[in-house]
XYZ file of C-alpha atoms in Angstrom:
211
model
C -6.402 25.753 -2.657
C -5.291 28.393 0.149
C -4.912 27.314 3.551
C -4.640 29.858 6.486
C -1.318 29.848 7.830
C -2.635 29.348 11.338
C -4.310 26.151 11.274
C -5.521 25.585 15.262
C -6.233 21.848 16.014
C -8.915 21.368 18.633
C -8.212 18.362 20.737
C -10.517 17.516 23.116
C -8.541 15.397 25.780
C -5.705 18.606 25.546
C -8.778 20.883 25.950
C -9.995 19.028 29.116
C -6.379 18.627 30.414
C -6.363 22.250 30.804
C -9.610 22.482 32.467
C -11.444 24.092 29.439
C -14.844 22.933 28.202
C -13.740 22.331 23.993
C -17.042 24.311 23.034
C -15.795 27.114 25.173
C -11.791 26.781 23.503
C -13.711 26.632 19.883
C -15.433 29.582 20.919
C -12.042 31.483 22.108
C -10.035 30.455 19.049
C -12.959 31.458 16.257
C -13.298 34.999 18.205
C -9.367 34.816 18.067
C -9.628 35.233 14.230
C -9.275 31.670 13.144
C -10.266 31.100 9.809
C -9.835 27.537 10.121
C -10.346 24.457 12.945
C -9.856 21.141 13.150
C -11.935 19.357 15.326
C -10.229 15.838 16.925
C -11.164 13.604 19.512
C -9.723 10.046 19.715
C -11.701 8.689 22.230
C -15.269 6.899 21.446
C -17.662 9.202 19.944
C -20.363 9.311 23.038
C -23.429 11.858 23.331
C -21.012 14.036 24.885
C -18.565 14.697 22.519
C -21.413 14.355 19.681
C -22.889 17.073 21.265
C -19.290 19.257 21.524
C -19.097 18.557 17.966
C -22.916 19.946 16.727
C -22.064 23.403 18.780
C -18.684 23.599 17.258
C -20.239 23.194 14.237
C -23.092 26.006 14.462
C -19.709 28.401 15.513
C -17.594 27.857 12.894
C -20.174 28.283 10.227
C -21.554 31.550 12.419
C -18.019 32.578 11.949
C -17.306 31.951 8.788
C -14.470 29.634 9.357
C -13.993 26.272 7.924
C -14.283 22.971 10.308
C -12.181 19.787 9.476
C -13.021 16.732 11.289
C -10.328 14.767 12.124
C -10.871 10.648 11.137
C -14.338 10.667 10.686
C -15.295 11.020 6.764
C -19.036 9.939 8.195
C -19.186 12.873 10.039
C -17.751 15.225 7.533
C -20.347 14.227 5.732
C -22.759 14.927 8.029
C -21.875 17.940 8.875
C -20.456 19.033 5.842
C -16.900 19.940 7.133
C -13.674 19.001 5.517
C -12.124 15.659 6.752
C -8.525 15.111 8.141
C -6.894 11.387 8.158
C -3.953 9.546 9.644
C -1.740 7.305 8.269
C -4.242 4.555 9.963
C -7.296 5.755 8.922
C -9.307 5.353 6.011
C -6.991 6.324 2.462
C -8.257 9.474 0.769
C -9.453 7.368 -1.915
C -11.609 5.762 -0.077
C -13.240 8.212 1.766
C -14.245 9.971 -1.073
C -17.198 7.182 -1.483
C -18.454 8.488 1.837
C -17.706 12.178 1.145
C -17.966 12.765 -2.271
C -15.538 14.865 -4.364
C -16.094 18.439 -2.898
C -15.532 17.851 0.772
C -11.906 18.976 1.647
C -9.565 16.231 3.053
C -6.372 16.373 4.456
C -3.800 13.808 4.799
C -1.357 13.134 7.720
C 2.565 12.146 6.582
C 5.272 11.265 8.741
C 8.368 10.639 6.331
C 9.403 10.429 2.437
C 7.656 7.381 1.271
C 4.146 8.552 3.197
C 4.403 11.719 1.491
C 5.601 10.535 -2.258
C 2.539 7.930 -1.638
C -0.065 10.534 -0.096
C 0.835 12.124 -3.777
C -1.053 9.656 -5.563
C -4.031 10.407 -3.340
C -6.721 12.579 -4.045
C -6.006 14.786 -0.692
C -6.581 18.477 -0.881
C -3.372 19.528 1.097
C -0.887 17.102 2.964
C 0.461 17.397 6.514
C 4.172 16.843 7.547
C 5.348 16.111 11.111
C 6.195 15.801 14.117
C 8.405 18.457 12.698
C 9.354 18.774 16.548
C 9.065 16.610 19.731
C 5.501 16.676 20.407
C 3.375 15.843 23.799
C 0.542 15.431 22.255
C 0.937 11.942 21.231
C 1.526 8.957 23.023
C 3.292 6.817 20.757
C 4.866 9.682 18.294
C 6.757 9.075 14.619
C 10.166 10.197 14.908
C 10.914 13.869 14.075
C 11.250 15.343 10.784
C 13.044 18.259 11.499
C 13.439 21.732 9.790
C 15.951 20.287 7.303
C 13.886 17.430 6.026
C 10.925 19.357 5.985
C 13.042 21.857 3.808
C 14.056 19.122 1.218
C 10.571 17.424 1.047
C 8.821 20.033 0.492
C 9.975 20.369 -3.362
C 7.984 16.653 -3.570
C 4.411 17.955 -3.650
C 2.836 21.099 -4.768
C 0.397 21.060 -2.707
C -0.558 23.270 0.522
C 1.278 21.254 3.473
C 0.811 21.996 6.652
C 3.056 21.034 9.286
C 2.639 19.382 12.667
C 4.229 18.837 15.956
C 5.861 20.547 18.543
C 5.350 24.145 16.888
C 5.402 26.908 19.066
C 5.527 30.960 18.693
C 9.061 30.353 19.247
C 10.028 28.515 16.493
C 6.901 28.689 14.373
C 8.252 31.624 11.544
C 11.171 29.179 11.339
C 9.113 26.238 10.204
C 7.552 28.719 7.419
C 10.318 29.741 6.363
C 11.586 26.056 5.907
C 8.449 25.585 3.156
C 5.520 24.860 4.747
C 2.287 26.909 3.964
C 0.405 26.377 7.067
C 1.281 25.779 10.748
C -0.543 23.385 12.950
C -1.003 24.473 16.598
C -2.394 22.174 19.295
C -1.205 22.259 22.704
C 0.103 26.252 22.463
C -3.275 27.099 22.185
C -3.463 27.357 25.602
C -2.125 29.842 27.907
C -1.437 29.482 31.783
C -3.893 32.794 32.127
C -6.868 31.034 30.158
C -7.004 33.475 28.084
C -7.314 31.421 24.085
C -8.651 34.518 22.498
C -5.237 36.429 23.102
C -3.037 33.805 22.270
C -4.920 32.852 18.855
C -4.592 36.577 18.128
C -0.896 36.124 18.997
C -0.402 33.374 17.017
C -2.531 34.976 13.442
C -0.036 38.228 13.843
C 3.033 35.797 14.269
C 2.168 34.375 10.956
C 0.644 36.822 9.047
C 4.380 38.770 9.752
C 6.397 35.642 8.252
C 3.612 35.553 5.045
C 4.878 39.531 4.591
């Protein structure tokens, strides 16, 4: 499978900590041009986010773009969206009794043994990080870095995307290094507001580096 490079990870509690509504930053990044989004929120599941979720669902398929759920394989299931995992979530294998065999799942790796291990898992494409220092996690894994990511890559063929701390600045960088998609969370958001711009930013940034 093909990933798009820019791979835009919704977080609701980052959304909110910037004062935007997450159905209004879905809305921004799919008019943006994203061709993919990962929906995750890793607080309890109330009415409220429920509710986020089903319109973020009716926009990405409007759109054409593909929704991953992050944790969740009984909502993928539900609402037929690829599923994303964690190193403490369910395994891939096992999620595939909930999903079936043609939902897409990703899986999360922090290190060497989590990614020669995620190999034996039937995962779609594989995730590497915090390839960076990242803010977006309370209780990060310790950083990979642009040299490990580099060497690991040759372990899986694969799609890997990788995760934390990736910026404009240093996102053609971490490309370069071997990964085929970057995952953007908190750069999504701009001190003007305006998501639409910066997703448009970021799908030119890496379109150049896949030239």
């Amino acid at each position: 499978m093909t990933l798009p490079r820019f791979y835009p990870i919704l977080d609701t509690e980052v959304s909110l900590r910037h004062g935007v509504d997450p159905v209004e930053a879905a809305r921004q990044i799919l008019e943006g041009g994203a061709q993919i989004l990962q929906f995750r929120h890793k607080q309890f599941l109330a009415r409220e986010a429920f509710a986020w979720l089903e319109r973020i669902a009716e926009l990405t398929r409007a759109s054409g773009a593909v929704l991953v759920i992050n944790d969740r394989a009984d909502l993928a299931k539900l609402f037929e969206a690829g599923l994303h995992l964690g190193q403490d979530d369910l395994f891939p294998s096992i999620a595939r009794r909930v999903t079936g065999p043609d939902i897409m799942i990703g899986f999360s790796t922090h290190n060497e043994a989590q990614l020669r291990s995620a190999c034996a898992e039937p995962a779609d494409y594989l995730a590497l990080g915090p390839i960076f220092g990242t803010v977006t996690k309370e209780n990060p894994d310790p950083t990979v870095g642009l040299g490990e990511l580099r060497r690991l890559r040759a372990l899986s063929d694969r799609p890997l995307v990788a995760i934390g701390g990736i910026t404009r600045a240093n996102a053609a960088q971490t490309l370069a290094a071997g990964a085929d998609a970057a995952a953007v969370i908190g750069d999504l958001f701009p001190a003007d507001g305006n998501i639409r711009a910066r997703v448009e930013e970021w799908i030119r940034i890496t379109s150049r580096e896949a030239c």
